[in-house]
Amino acid sequence: MEFEASGIGEECGVFGCVAAGEWPTQLEVAQVLTLGLTALQHRGQESAGIVTSNGASPPMYTAHKGMGLVSSAFPPDALLKLRYGNLGICHTRYSTTGMSELQNCQPFVVDTLHGKIAVAHNGELINAHALRKKVMRHGVGLSTSSDSELITQLLALTPPMEEQDAPDWVARIKNLMTETPTSYSLLVMFKDVVYAVRDPYGNRPLCIGRIVPVSKLHSSGLWVMTIFVSFLVLRYYREVLPGEIVQISKHGVKSLSVVPRPEGDLPAFCIFEYVYFARPDSIFEGQMVYTVRQRCGRQLAIEAPTDADVVSCVPESATPAALGYAQQSGLPYIEVLCKNRYVGRTFIQPNTRLRQLGVAKKFGALTDNFAGKRVVLVDDSIVRGNTISPIIKLLKDAGATEVHIRVASPPIRHPCYMGINIPTKEELIANKPEFQDIAGYIGAASVQYLTVEGLVSAVQEGIASLQQKDKISSNNKSSKRVGHCTACLTGKYPVELEW
Amino acid sequence: MEFEASGIGEECGVFGCVAAGEWPTQLEVAQVLTLGLTALQHRGQESAGIVTSNGASPPMYTAHKGMGLVSSAFPPDALLKLRYGNLGICHTRYSTTGMSELQNCQPFVVDTLHGKIAVAHNGELINAHALRKKVMRHGVGLSTSSDSELITQLLALTPPMEEQDAPDWVARIKNLMTETPTSYSLLVMFKDVVYAVRDPYGNRPLCIGRIVPVSKLHSSGLWVMTIFVSFLVLRYYREVLPGEIVQISKHGVKSLSVVPRPEGDLPAFCIFEYVYFARPDSIFEGQMVYTVRQRCGRQLAIEAPTDADVVSCVPESATPAALGYAQQSGLPYIEVLCKNRYVGRTFIQPNTRLRQLGVAKKFGALTDNFAGKRVVLVDDSIVRGNTISPIIKLLKDAGATEVHIRVASPPIRHPCYMGINIPTKEELIANKPEFQDIAGYIGAASVQYLTVEGLVSAVQEGIASLQQKDKISSNNKSSKRVGHCTACLTGKYPVELEW
Amino acid sequence: MEFEASGIGEECGVFGCVAAGEWPTQLEVAQVLTLGLTALQHRGQESAGIVTSNGASPPMYTAHKGMGLVSSAFPPDALLKLRYGNLGICHTRYSTTGMSELQNCQPFVVDTLHGKIAVAHNGELINAHALRKKVMRHGVGLSTSSDSELITQLLALTPPMEEQDAPDWVARIKNLMTETPTSYSLLVMFKDVVYAVRDPYGNRPLCIGRIVPVSKLHSSGLWVMTIFVSFLVLRYYREVLPGEIVQISKHGVKSLSVVPRPEGDLPAFCIFEYVYFARPDSIFEGQMVYTVRQRCGRQLAIEAPTDADVVSCVPESATPAALGYAQQSGLPYIEVLCKNRYVGRTFIQPNTRLRQLGVAKKFGALTDNFAGKRVVLVDDSIVRGNTISPIIKLLKDAGATEVHIRVASPPIRHPCYMGINIPTKEELIANKPEFQDIAGYIGAASVQYLTVEGLVSAVQEGIASLQQKDKISSNNKSSKRVGHCTACLTGKYPVELEW
Amino acid sequence: MEFEASGIGEECGVFGCVAAGEWPTQLEVAQVLTLGLTALQHRGQESAGIVTSNGASPPMYTAHKGMGLVSSAFPPDALLKLRYGNLGICHTRYSTTGMSELQNCQPFVVDTLHGKIAVAHNGELINAHALRKKVMRHGVGLSTSSDSELITQLLALTPPMEEQDAPDWVARIKNLMTETPTSYSLLVMFKDVVYAVRDPYGNRPLCIGRIVPVSKLHSSGLWVMTIFVSFLVLRYYREVLPGEIVQISKHGVKSLSVVPRPEGDLPAFCIFEYVYFARPDSIFEGQMVYTVRQRCGRQLAIEAPTDADVVSCVPESATPAALGYAQQSGLPYIEVLCKNRYVGRTFIQPNTRLRQLGVAKKFGALTDNFAGKRVVLVDDSIVRGNTISPIIKLLKDAGATEVHIRVASPPIRHPCYMGINIPTKEELIANKPEFQDIAGYIGAASVQYLTVEGLVSAVQEGIASLQQKDKISSNNKSSKRVGHCTACLTGKYPVELEW
């Protein structure tokens, strides 16, 4: 399933880094930040922003924000501008609400009586509406509809600030966590440190690690980012725990506090990160996403076996699930489609009639591989149902005798209020009348989905086996018991919704 | 004197308009706003912004901001976006301070407990530093270094806001005027009205008028803008008085209040508006700027007569002063230079050696007009002294036997803290040692400036004669006594400077 | 009269330069060429091209062409690319015909058996159609509709080329001049020389001069260009004579030949260059254009005196004529309009109703200068009649009691086939019925034009007085007798038209 | 292997189409042409051009050319301009030589005595140098270094043209084929027909087919293109034979002539099309490229078996070969790398030190899939050897115990003079001393290449089996005997090289 076509989107990714050792650093902080943004680009292509600090007293902050991909938002002169940073945070944004686009772009920097802070935020505050009222009642004007501005003003507001007080941002962050339980993964930069904060339910991912020096002449450093994607210079250390505040500075990583959840509540990490958003080489809860997807494919083969000749998938995101299905079922894995890599980039609008050819124009059929055969086509999800139909037609025109659709996740039926952009209930194929005969509707021989139970077990199986091996993590109270947010599939939200 | 070369700049212009009669209006509000911005373009070329309101309850505000000239900041799709406005305010910005350029761009829109307001501001708060501290002590984070954000947060903050209260923005504006005496001309848009506010000293200009319908099918309306520049659709009505709050709505113009100055203080309208910034067809204090400049030229001829053959000027801004000098002195007015209109637009960087040719490359010498003659060259001001020198050389190379410089304003010697960007003290030619022999330094036969007294009398003479004629205005307390800010020439500031 | 509004346009300008002395030169040839193009920008804003040669054997030519103004067509990397040139030619283009825009852009470079030549051309071949047939009959395919490609292929074709022959481009140019008598001013670059060629009738201007070194470290050089516009580095030497081939090289200027006109024919320099196209500081036939225009104004005051109070003009091109009219008539010269310099640059399209405000939106009325007065408004030409009308209305609305239009040139009535783009006969106001009552049509109190005789005498008076003074030029056979092309005014073409 | 990194490139692709039935057609010719260009985008990303004809007498041709990808070269207004076309040809270009980039862009249109023709060309004339001399000796100036201009002028030149003659372009094309034997696939458009021409050796591919109507309301048509890539609207018919001239018009396809090769010579279709350039769903000589690549993988497993645990490849082009290797060897196929799809688009230049991380930054390691295992990594070719090395390091760092490289084609050792851009001999890894110990040099456990014989048999095996099945094609004389150009691998060129 293509991101663009599905209408599903994550709201943002965050990345931060701090150079270790002597400052001015030999680590190119601005370059590391843009590399981090690029690695998170699939979580937001609409705008991007970087703020660096030189870490001095008072600190000099430098910011650059731009629309579009990181590559166009950060031309060479922007990097030049940012070159004095010894630490920094950045943000890539998926969608924009509110009046002025660039204005909503993060990180936010505000000046307070205790100096400037910069904030980058991934997630969505479940009680945002009530918090806005509260802040405005205090006489604060809010210039955007962004939760991140709201967070920043909340940090400035409580407890009351006096000029003579020492800045105590940790107390302010803890206070914030009592005012709003989920969902956020947050970076707060103040002078020479970055605070990495994950909400008590751990709904959004956040992890930390080390930057290895490129050569003996260079500095090392620390990073924090939404999801880990491997780079030669980045080494994974661990996830930030639900409710944890971690301080990253030139002196290293320090866990400052873990704010607890209400008694009895489980963590609620977003299960859709596994299914859909994350890059296959990302690591959550100790396991690689590719492996989880492969397990989903195996589970699907158990739940929904098919009498067919070959297994394949729509390139490229469903490949691990298809390989898992093939391994479990014993059917051979083949390729059925090749992708024209240039079509996606084109803005040429063929007229209405040619547009009917739609999605399929992106793909060429590898006819010889499947002509005369019954094909199992594995996809990772079906959101709207409008892209799979022309692909099935393409395969049948090219000689497939049957096309069976197997979906490696359950149908999405409910909205997300914690940071994922999901099409309206009406647009979701699972809520449409035609879902009753989905196979007929899209022209498939049969359609079957993975069950919620199947998905949860495929995800949690790996964590269980890990926890047996790993003594240290099982001692840690917060992560001992396992739980995931499946609200978009089941309608069960981890906290009560306030309106 | 060319704006670009001098380094002097006004910080911004504002424009607002409201459609009269039935809404949705037949007046194209977005188009009128861009025309207004274009008319004010000479007061700011760095960025521009428009906010419109549909005037409904609650109002829908639409904003667009962009970098560069109005023409590039407002492409056709921006106008489309703004098309539902029945009223709106806009702003064009000269220079940018602070971290992110577009972020500082006005108008500012903020959401408060009483709804959204939009603010556009021309001027500079003389006690900005103290006010920032005050606001931040209240727990408000400030996201820009802009006075306009500060004004907006001050309006939200005092008096304290309660949800059940009716919005009373006029009380808040009055309170603001007690907190900061100068300098600002302000537009505040709330739902279906625009408040036009001028500070008690009247330091920055602001005037209002009527929009005449283009045909019988169209609506009329009201406008407010920094300076009046004639358009076929815009009719001048009057200036906003120092300290006055005027409300503009679909029902017409209404003067709500005039906040007084401290007893004994005179108005302090910026005298440099006459000398330098305003378009020659602008009207201040009842008189046309062109006429004032011509009077300056006449006064200069009286104060600094020359034994010469012809009078001319550097095109184009000094023409009225040169014509005034010619009329008073009896010497013939001729043209000595023609301008290559394309040179100014070029970004081609000739290398260092060719750059030495500098300013003069813009001009061609009209040799036949002055070869063998003694030329009086009138300029409106000499700020840095680095542009007049190559022009004198050009004229002498082309055959002028003597070039006498006569400057139709006094030398600038002091910084402005009320909204005008003036080069540092060190850069001002009047503060340099070479000013002692300025004529020798720039290669002129002689150099003479208009005196401060001469300038003030040339400006105030017209007002005096107007007040004799105009009974109504002489009854008005605020404008009865005449005064102008000459701080950049004399160092006497209208209010005490706070730091 | 504004160029843009009138629809009249010159087809192109050419510029060439050669560095003197040792090569690689210390003269920045690419920079000098872009400065030359900028100086000629008013003769063509649609596209521009530069070709440089390093002058070696074989030469390395480098070309860059681009659409739009010189400033956008030549970004810094284009100059970098051209930096090894020791000589070069360039071209700026007004209008484009033919299929592909950039393709028609000059200079043309072609490879021949005798090596590469580059050609830049200003003018229009009066027998182009017949010449194209001739070339194509020879088996040559023509890839553009441009006369310049045609000229280049003609140079390659005749006389027949043999590899062992020495290149003799002068013979080829002479042959070309026998095939096509007018109109062209031509630059032909071959290896290390530039040939400057003017057609036997001298219809298009062309002149040559010297480049003075910027400092002792730098080289001097030679230039050739359509019209001379003064620069600090450019010194005027003389015009290329009708029919003359001048060679410019590092060794200096050399007149190679003067191809004669048919017995009895006069030169036919385009009189409209004086009236309209040239910058006022340009020099033709020994006289400055500004002075000629002033004489036209004087002559107009004699032919068409007015009972009025003041004389003015539409800024800026008619100023010399207005000053001349004022001097001759004894009426005071004043300014009545000021121009919003930003309006012309805007691409914002106000809707149809606001567009009615048209041209007048560019101008502010300087009311005080003329309220209650009868105004003589001098313009340099009236081509279509659609721009003067709203200006008259603006002045009358602002208080002018009468507006008398005096036009400092005769009405245009005929097409030009020699390189000037003139609106169709139907669009010319002089050919419309409303011309019978032109004053009533445009709302003026009266309208009067300069006569053809008046124009010719104003132009030729200066040449006559020059020739009396200048013994050298009167010895020169070609320029002895004076003649001008007035075809667009009289319908008398200098040579018979072939179709 | 990534195209960008390897430095190998095909020079261009061509596409043409003609609407069948009544004109003006209901087939959107301009849209079909841009779709065709997009499908060929992988064969050239530097510039693109389209020329359409309305097919009338005389025809109106419309051209648009632009730099960059089809999507940026053809904005909506370009399509609007081309909308009257009933037939057209287009071209996408890989690399640019010569002075002015856009100028070299095809198709070329030239006006001749017999009317305008348009020419698009894929390939490189093996005797270009001698032909240029010949044309220039005739007095023709050549304005580009492009073979396509040369072809066009040759068509115009011989036989001699007379106005009264009927145009006979077929005779001219036949004459051209006797002057230059290879390599070219050529489209020549004249008025209402397109001639599709393939050189006698069939070195470059060219095929034809039918456009099926999108609905009953629409027209069908015919297409011709470099390689077939499946689209819903395009149906494959057959290849143009070596030496064949095919006419495509509204009346259908007509084979006009087959110009023979010298006695004894075999066809010489470029074998690298199979290995490298073509999209996997393309069809050459009756077989799908994907299948040929899979056979190459199988053959490689036979020639170079490995004692290892898993088989994988660098995504994405080597997948079929890797799957073939896995099938033949019995080892499991897994994925080892995932690609960051955004990295390739970035122009951010990390500094030198970060650049050392190079290629590997594009990929994330799917660690769990191969940690502790011995990996066979199949690649399609190794050209320079500088991209595979960091990938091997990445895999070993992530836990692979051994990495064996198997290359599914023989080493490239020789230049191509028939249209393929190959790095210089010095840059080719196969010609470097380190090739002796290539495995040590790149850090692999072992490296083995497919043999030339292995490649040829993998390619020709499919053709042989086809010819047995297909009676029609075996009757056709030209294609009976099979041969391929392997010059870049063996140094044996199909015709003698002239210089």
PDB file of C-alpha atoms in Angstrom, chain B residues 119-182:
ATOM      1  CA  VAL B 119      -2.660  43.299  14.520  1.00  0.00           C
ATOM      2  CA  ALA B 120      -0.503  45.278  12.085  1.00  0.00           C
ATOM      3  CA  HIS B 121       1.938  47.820  13.380  1.00  0.00           C
ATOM      4  CA  ASN B 122       4.156  50.588  12.042  1.00  0.00           C
ATOM      5  CA  GLY B 123       6.675  52.116  14.441  1.00  0.00           C
ATOM      6  CA  GLU B 124       8.865  51.070  17.337  1.00  0.00           C
ATOM      7  CA  LEU B 125       7.963  50.985  21.036  1.00  0.00           C
ATOM      8  CA  ILE B 126      10.297  53.263  22.895  1.00  0.00           C
ATOM      9  CA  ASN B 127      10.004  51.151  26.094  1.00  0.00           C
ATOM     10  CA  ALA B 128       9.904  47.752  24.389  1.00  0.00           C
ATOM     11  CA  HIS B 129      12.548  46.197  26.614  1.00  0.00           C
ATOM     12  CA  ALA B 130      10.712  46.905  29.870  1.00  0.00           C
ATOM     13  CA  LEU B 131       7.399  45.782  28.395  1.00  0.00           C
ATOM     14  CA  ARG B 132       8.852  42.447  27.265  1.00  0.00           C
ATOM     15  CA  LYS B 133      10.073  41.729  30.792  1.00  0.00           C
ATOM     16  CA  LYS B 134       6.637  42.584  32.157  1.00  0.00           C
ATOM     17  CA  VAL B 135       4.836  40.247  29.798  1.00  0.00           C
ATOM     18  CA  MET B 136       7.260  37.388  30.340  1.00  0.00           C
ATOM     19  CA  ARG B 137       7.041  37.790  34.114  1.00  0.00           C
ATOM     20  CA  HIS B 138       3.378  36.966  33.606  1.00  0.00           C
ATOM     21  CA  GLY B 139       4.366  33.567  32.212  1.00  0.00           C
ATOM     22  CA  VAL B 140       3.953  34.402  28.549  1.00  0.00           C
ATOM     23  CA  GLY B 141       6.581  33.070  26.159  1.00  0.00           C
ATOM     24  CA  LEU B 142       7.437  35.409  23.292  1.00  0.00           C
ATOM     25  CA  SER B 143       8.230  33.728  20.040  1.00  0.00           C
ATOM     26  CA  THR B 144       9.662  36.693  18.131  1.00  0.00           C
ATOM     27  CA  SER B 145      11.607  39.854  18.773  1.00  0.00           C
ATOM     28  CA  SER B 146       8.832  41.840  17.100  1.00  0.00           C
ATOM     29  CA  ASP B 147       7.106  44.735  18.847  1.00  0.00           C
ATOM     30  CA  SER B 148       3.917  43.677  17.136  1.00  0.00           C
ATOM     31  CA  GLU B 149       3.790  40.359  18.976  1.00  0.00           C
ATOM     32  CA  LEU B 150       4.460  42.267  22.166  1.00  0.00           C
ATOM     33  CA  ILE B 151       1.552  44.638  21.461  1.00  0.00           C
ATOM     34  CA  THR B 152      -0.733  41.699  20.751  1.00  0.00           C
ATOM     35  CA  GLN B 153       0.132  39.905  23.989  1.00  0.00           C
ATOM     36  CA  LEU B 154      -0.262  43.170  25.931  1.00  0.00           C
ATOM     37  CA  LEU B 155      -3.752  43.565  24.483  1.00  0.00           C
ATOM     38  CA  ALA B 156      -4.624  40.003  25.588  1.00  0.00           C
ATOM     39  CA  LEU B 157      -3.132  40.404  29.040  1.00  0.00           C
ATOM     40  CA  THR B 158      -4.643  43.558  30.522  1.00  0.00           C
ATOM     41  CA  PRO B 159      -7.249  43.881  31.879  1.00  0.00           C
ATOM     42  CA  PRO B 160      -7.641  40.191  32.878  1.00  0.00           C
ATOM     43  CA  MET B 161      -9.959  38.250  30.594  1.00  0.00           C
ATOM     44  CA  GLU B 162     -12.981  36.250  31.658  1.00  0.00           C
ATOM     45  CA  GLU B 163     -14.918  34.052  29.270  1.00  0.00           C
ATOM     46  CA  GLN B 164     -18.271  35.542  30.198  1.00  0.00           C
ATOM     47  CA  ASP B 165     -17.120  39.162  29.666  1.00  0.00           C
ATOM     48  CA  ALA B 166     -18.033  40.933  26.461  1.00  0.00           C
ATOM     49  CA  PRO B 167     -14.900  41.668  24.439  1.00  0.00           C
ATOM     50  CA  ASP B 168     -13.834  45.307  25.010  1.00  0.00           C
ATOM     51  CA  TRP B 169     -10.859  45.852  22.748  1.00  0.00           C
ATOM     52  CA  VAL B 170     -11.120  49.617  22.953  1.00  0.00           C
ATOM     53  CA  ALA B 171     -10.475  49.539  26.688  1.00  0.00           C
ATOM     54  CA  ARG B 172      -7.503  47.265  26.040  1.00  0.00           C
ATOM     55  CA  ILE B 173      -6.151  49.604  23.358  1.00  0.00           C
ATOM     56  CA  LYS B 174      -6.515  52.599  25.700  1.00  0.00           C
ATOM     57  CA  ASN B 175      -4.669  50.673  28.371  1.00  0.00           C
ATOM     58  CA  LEU B 176      -1.905  49.906  25.858  1.00  0.00           C
ATOM     59  CA  MET B 177      -1.582  53.635  25.064  1.00  0.00           C
ATOM     60  CA  THR B 178      -0.948  54.361  28.735  1.00  0.00           C
ATOM     61  CA  GLU B 179       1.737  51.707  28.881  1.00  0.00           C
ATOM     62  CA  THR B 180       3.671  52.905  25.863  1.00  0.00           C
ATOM     63  CA  PRO B 181       3.461  56.491  24.597  1.00  0.00           C
ATOM     64  CA  THR B 182       5.154  56.186  21.208  1.00  0.00           C
TER      65      THR B 182
END
